[in-house]
JSON list of C-alpha atoms and ligand atoms in Angstrom, two decimals:
[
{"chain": "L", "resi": 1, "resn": "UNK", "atom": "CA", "xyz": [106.17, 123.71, 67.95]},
{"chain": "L", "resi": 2, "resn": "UNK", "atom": "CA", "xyz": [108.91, 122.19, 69.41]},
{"chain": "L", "resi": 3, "resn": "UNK", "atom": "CA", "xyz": [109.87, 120.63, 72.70]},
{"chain": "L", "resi": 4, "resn": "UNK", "atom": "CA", "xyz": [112.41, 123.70, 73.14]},
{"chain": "L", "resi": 5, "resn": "UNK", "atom": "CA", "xyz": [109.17, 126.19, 73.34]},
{"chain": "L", "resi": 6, "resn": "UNK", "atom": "CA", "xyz": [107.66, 123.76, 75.93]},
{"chain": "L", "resi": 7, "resn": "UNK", "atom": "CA", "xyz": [110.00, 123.90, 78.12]},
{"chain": "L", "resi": 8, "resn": "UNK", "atom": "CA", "xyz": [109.92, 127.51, 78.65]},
{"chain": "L", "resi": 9, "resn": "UNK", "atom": "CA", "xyz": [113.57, 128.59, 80.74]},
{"chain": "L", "resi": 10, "resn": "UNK", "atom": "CA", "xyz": [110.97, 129.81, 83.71]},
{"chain": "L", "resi": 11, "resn": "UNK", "atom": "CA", "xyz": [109.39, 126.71, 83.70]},
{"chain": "L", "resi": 12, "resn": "UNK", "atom": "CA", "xyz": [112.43, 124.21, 83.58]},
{"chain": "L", "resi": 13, "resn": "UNK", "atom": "CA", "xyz": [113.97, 126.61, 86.65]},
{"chain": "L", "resi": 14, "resn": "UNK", "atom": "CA", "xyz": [110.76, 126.21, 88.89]},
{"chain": "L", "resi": 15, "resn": "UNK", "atom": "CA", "xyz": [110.80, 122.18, 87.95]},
{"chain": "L", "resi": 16, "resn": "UNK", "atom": "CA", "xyz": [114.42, 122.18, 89.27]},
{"chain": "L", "resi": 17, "resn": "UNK", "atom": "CA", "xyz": [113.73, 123.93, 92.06]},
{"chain": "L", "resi": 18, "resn": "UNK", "atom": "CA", "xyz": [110.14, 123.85, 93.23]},
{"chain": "L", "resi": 19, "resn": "UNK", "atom": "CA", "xyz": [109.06, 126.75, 94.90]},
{"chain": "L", "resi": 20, "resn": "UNK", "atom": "CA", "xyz": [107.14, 125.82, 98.33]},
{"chain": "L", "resi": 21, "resn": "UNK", "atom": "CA", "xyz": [107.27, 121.70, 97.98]},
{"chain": "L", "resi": 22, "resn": "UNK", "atom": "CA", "xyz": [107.08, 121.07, 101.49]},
{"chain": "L", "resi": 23, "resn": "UNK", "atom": "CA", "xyz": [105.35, 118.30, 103.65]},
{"chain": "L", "resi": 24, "resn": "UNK", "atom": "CA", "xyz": [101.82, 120.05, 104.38]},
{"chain": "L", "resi": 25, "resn": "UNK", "atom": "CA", "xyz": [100.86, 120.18, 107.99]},
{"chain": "L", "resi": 26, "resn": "UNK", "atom": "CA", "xyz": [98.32, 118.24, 109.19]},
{"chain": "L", "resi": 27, "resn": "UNK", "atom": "CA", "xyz": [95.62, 121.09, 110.20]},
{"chain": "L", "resi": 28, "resn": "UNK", "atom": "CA", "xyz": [95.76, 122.74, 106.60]},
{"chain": "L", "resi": 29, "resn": "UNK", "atom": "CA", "xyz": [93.06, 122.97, 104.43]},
{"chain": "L", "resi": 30, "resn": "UNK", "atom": "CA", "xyz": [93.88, 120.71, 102.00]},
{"chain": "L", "resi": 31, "resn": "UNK", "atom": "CA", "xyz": [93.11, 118.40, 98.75]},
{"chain": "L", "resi": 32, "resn": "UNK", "atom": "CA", "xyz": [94.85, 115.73, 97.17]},
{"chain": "L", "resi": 33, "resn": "UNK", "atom": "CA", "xyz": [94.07, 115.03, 92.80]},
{"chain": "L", "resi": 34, "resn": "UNK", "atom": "CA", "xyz": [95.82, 112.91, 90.44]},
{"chain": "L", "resi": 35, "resn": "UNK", "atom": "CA", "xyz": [96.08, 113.24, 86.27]},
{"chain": "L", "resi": 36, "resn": "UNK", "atom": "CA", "xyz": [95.92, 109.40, 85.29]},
{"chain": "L", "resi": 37, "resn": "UNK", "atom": "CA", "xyz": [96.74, 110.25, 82.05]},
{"chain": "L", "resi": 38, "resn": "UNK", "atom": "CA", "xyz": [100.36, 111.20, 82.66]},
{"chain": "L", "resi": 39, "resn": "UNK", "atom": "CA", "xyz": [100.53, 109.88, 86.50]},
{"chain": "L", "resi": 40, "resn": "UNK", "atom": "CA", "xyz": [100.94, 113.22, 88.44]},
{"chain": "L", "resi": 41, "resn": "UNK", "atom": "CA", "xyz": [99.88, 113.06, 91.87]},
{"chain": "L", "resi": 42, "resn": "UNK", "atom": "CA", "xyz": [99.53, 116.12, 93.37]},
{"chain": "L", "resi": 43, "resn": "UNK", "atom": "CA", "xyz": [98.56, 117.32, 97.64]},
{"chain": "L", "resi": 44, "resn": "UNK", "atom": "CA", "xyz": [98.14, 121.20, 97.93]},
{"chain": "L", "resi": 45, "resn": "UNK", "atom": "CA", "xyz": [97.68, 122.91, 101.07]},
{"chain": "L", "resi": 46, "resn": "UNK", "atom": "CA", "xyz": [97.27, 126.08, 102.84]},
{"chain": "L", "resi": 47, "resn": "UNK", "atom": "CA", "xyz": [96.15, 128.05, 105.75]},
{"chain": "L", "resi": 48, "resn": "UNK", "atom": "CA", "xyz": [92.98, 130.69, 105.49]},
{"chain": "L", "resi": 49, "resn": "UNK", "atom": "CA", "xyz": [93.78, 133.45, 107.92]},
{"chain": "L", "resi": 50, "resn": "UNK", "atom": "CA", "xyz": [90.35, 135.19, 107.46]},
{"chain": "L", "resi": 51, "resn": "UNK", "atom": "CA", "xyz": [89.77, 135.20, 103.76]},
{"chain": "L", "resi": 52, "resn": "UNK", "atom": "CA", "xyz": [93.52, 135.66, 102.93]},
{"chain": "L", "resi": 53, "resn": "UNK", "atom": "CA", "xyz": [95.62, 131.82, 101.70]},
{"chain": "L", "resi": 54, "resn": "UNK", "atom": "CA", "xyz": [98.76, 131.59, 103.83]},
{"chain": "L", "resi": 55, "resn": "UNK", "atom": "CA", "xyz": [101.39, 128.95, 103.61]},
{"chain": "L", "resi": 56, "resn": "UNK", "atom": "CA", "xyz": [100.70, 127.70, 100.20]},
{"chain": "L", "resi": 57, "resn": "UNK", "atom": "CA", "xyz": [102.34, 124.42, 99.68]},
{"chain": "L", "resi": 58, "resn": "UNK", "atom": "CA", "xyz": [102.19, 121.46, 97.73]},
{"chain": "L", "resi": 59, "resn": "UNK", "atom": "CA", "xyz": [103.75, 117.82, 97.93]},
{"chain": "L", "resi": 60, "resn": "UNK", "atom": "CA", "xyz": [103.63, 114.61, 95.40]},
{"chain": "L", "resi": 61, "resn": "UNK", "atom": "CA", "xyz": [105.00, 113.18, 92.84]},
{"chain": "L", "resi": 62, "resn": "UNK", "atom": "CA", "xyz": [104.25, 115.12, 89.27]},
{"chain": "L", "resi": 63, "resn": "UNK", "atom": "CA", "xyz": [106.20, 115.49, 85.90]},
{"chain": "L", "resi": 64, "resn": "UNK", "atom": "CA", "xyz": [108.13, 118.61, 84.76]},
{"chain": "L", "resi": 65, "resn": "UNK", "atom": "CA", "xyz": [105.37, 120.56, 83.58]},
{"chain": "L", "resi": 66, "resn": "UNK", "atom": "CA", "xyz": [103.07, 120.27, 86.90]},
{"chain": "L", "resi": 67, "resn": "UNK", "atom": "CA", "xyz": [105.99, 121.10, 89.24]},
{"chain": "L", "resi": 68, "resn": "UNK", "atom": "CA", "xyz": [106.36, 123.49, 87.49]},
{"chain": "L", "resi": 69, "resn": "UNK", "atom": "CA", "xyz": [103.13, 124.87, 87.56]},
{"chain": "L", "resi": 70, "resn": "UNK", "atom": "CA", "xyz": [102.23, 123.90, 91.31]},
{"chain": "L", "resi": 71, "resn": "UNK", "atom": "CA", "xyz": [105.50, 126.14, 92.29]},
{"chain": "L", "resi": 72, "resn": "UNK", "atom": "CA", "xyz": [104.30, 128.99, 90.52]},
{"chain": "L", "resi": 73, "resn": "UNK", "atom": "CA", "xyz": [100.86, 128.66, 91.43]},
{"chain": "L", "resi": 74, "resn": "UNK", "atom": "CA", "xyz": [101.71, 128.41, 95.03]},
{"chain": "L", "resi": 75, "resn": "UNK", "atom": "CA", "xyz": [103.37, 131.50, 94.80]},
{"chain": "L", "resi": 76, "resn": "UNK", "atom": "CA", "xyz": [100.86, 133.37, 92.81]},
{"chain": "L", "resi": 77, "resn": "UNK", "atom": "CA", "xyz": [98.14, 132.74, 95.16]},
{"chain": "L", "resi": 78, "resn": "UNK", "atom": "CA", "xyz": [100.16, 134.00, 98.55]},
{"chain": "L", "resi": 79, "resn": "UNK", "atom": "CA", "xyz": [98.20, 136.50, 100.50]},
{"chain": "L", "resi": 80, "resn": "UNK", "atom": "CA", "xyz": [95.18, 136.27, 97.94]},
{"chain": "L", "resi": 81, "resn": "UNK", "atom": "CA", "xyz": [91.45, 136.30, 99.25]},
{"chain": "L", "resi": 82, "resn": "UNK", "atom": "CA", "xyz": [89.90, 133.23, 97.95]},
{"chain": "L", "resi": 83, "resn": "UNK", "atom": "CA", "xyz": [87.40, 135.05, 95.85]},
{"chain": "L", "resi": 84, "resn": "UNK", "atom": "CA", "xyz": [91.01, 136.33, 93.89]},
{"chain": "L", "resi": 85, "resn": "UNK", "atom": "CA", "xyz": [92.84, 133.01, 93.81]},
{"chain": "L", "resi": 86, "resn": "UNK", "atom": "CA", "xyz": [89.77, 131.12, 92.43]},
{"chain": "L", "resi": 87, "resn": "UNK", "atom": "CA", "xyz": [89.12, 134.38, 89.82]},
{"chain": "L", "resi": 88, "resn": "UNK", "atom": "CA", "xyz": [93.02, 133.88, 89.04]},
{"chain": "L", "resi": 89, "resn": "UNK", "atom": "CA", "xyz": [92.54, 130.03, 88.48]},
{"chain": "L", "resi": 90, "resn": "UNK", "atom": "CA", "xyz": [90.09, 130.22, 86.48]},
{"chain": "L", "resi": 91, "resn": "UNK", "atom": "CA", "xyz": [91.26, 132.66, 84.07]},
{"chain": "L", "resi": 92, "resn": "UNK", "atom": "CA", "xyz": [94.82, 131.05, 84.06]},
{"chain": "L", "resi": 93, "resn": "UNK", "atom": "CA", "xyz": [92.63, 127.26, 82.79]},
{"chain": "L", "resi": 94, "resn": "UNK", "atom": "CA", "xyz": [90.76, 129.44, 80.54]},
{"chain": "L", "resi": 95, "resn": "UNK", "atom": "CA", "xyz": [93.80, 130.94, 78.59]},
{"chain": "L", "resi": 96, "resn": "UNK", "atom": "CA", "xyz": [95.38, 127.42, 78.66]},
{"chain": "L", "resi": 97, "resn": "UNK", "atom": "CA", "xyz": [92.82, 125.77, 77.38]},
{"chain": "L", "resi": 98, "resn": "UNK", "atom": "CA", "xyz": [91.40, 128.74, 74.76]},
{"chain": "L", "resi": 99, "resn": "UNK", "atom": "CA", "xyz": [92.46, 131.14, 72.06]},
{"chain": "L", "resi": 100, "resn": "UNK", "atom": "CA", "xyz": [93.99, 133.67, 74.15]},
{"chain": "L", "resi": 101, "resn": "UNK", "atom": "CA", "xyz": [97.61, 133.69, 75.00]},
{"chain": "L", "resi": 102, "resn": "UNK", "atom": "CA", "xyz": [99.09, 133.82, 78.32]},
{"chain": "L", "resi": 103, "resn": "UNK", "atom": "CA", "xyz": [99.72, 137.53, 78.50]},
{"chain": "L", "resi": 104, "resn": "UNK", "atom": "CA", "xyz": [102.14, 139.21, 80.60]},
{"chain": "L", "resi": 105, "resn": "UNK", "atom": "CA", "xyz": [98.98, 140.09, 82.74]},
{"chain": "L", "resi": 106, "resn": "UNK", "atom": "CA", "xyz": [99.62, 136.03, 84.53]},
{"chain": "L", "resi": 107, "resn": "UNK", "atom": "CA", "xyz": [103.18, 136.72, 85.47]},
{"chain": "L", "resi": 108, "resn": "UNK", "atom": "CA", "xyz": [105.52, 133.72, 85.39]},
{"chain": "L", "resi": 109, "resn": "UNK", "atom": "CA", "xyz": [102.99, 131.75, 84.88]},
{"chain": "L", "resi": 110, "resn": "UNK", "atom": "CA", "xyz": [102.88, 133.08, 80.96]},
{"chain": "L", "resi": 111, "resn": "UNK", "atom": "CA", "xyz": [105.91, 131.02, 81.17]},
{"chain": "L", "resi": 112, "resn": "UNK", "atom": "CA", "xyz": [103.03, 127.93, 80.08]},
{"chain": "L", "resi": 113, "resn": "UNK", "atom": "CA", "xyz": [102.42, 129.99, 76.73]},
{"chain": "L", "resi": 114, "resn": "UNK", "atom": "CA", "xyz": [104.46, 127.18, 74.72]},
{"chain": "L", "resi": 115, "resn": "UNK", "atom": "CA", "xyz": [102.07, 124.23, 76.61]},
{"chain": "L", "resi": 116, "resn": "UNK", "atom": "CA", "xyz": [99.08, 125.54, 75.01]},
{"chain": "L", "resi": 117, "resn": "UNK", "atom": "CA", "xyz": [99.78, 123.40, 71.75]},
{"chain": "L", "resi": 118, "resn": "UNK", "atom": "CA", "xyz": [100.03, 120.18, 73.41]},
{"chain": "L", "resi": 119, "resn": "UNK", "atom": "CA", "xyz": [96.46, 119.03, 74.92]},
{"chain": "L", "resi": 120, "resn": "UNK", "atom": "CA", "xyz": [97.80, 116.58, 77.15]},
{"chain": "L", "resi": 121, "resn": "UNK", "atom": "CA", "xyz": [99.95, 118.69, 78.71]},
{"chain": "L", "resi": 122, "resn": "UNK", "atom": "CA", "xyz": [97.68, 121.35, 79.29]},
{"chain": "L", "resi": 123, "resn": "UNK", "atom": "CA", "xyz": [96.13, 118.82, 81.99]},
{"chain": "L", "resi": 124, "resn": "UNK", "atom": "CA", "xyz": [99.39, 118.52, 83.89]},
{"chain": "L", "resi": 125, "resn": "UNK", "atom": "CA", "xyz": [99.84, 122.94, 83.99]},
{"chain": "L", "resi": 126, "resn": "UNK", "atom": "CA", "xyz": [95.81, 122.97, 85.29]},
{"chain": "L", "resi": 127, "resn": "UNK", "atom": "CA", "xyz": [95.84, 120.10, 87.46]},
{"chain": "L", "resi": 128, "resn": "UNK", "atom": "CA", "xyz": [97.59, 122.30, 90.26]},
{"chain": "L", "resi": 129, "resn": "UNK", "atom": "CA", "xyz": [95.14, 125.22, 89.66]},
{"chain": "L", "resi": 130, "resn": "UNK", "atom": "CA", "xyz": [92.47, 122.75, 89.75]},
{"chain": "L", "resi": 131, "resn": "UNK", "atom": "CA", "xyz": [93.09, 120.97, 93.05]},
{"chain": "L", "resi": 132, "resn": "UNK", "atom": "CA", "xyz": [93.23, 124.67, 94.25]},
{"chain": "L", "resi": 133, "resn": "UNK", "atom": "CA", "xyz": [89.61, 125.52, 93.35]},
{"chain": "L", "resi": 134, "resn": "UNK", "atom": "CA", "xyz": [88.33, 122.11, 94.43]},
{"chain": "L", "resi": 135, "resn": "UNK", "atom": "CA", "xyz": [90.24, 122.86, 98.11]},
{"chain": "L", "resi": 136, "resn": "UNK", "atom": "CA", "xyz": [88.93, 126.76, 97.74]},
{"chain": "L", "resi": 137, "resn": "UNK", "atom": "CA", "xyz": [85.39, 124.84, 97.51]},
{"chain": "L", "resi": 138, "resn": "UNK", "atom": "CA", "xyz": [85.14, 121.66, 99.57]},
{"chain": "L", "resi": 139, "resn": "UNK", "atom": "CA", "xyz": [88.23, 121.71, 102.00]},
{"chain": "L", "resi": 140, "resn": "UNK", "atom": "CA", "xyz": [87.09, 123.81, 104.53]},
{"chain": "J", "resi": 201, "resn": "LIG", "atom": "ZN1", "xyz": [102.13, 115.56, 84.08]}
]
């Protein structure tokens, strides 16, 4: 596969301009997670307005791939219960990292179809979904 099927035209639009990448404020629930292996450092944020995530943001300094993702992410979870975002998170990790593709059923986020084939990539799409479930679990 090549690196023209990685970069997905969805995915390269969302690096270039990242959907809620904002400066979280200080009284969100929030998390902060690295990926050594390619250097992304990654802060993700919200609000819980009874069970529902409001004000989904994230901040750092991350490669293509986990901008990408965080944007997306950040938007897919809007208005979710918690219960939903985590079900959607883990789903979303298990098609990335398994033998199902990333059906239309994920939205733009199928857009990560192409990073499927590249292991070390598939760490910088999941880290953003990851520091979500962590924050969904600890950061309240
Ligand atoms: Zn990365």
């Amino acid at each position: 596969m090549s690196q023209d099927e990685l970069y997905h035209d969805t995915l390269l639009d969302h690096f270039r301009r990242p959907r809620n990448k904002r400066a979280l404020p200080p009284d969100a629930v929030r998390v902060e997670m690295d990926n050594p292996l390619c250097g992304d450092r990654l802060a993700l944020g919200f609000e819980l307005e009874g069970d529902g995530l409001r004000r989904v943001a994230f901040d750092g300094s991350c490669c293509a791939i986990c901008t990408a993702s965080a944007s997306m992410m950040t938007g897919a979870v809007e208005g979710l219960s918690a219960h939903e975002a985590t079900a959607l998170g883990r789903r979303f990790i298990d098609a990335l990292q398994g033998d199902r593709p990333l059906d239309a059923s994920f939205g733009e986020c199928a857009a990560f179809e192409g990073v499927r084939a590249f292991p070390l990539r598939v760490k910088c799409a999941s880290l953003p979904w990851r520091a979500l479930e962590r924050a969904l679990r600890e950061g309240r």
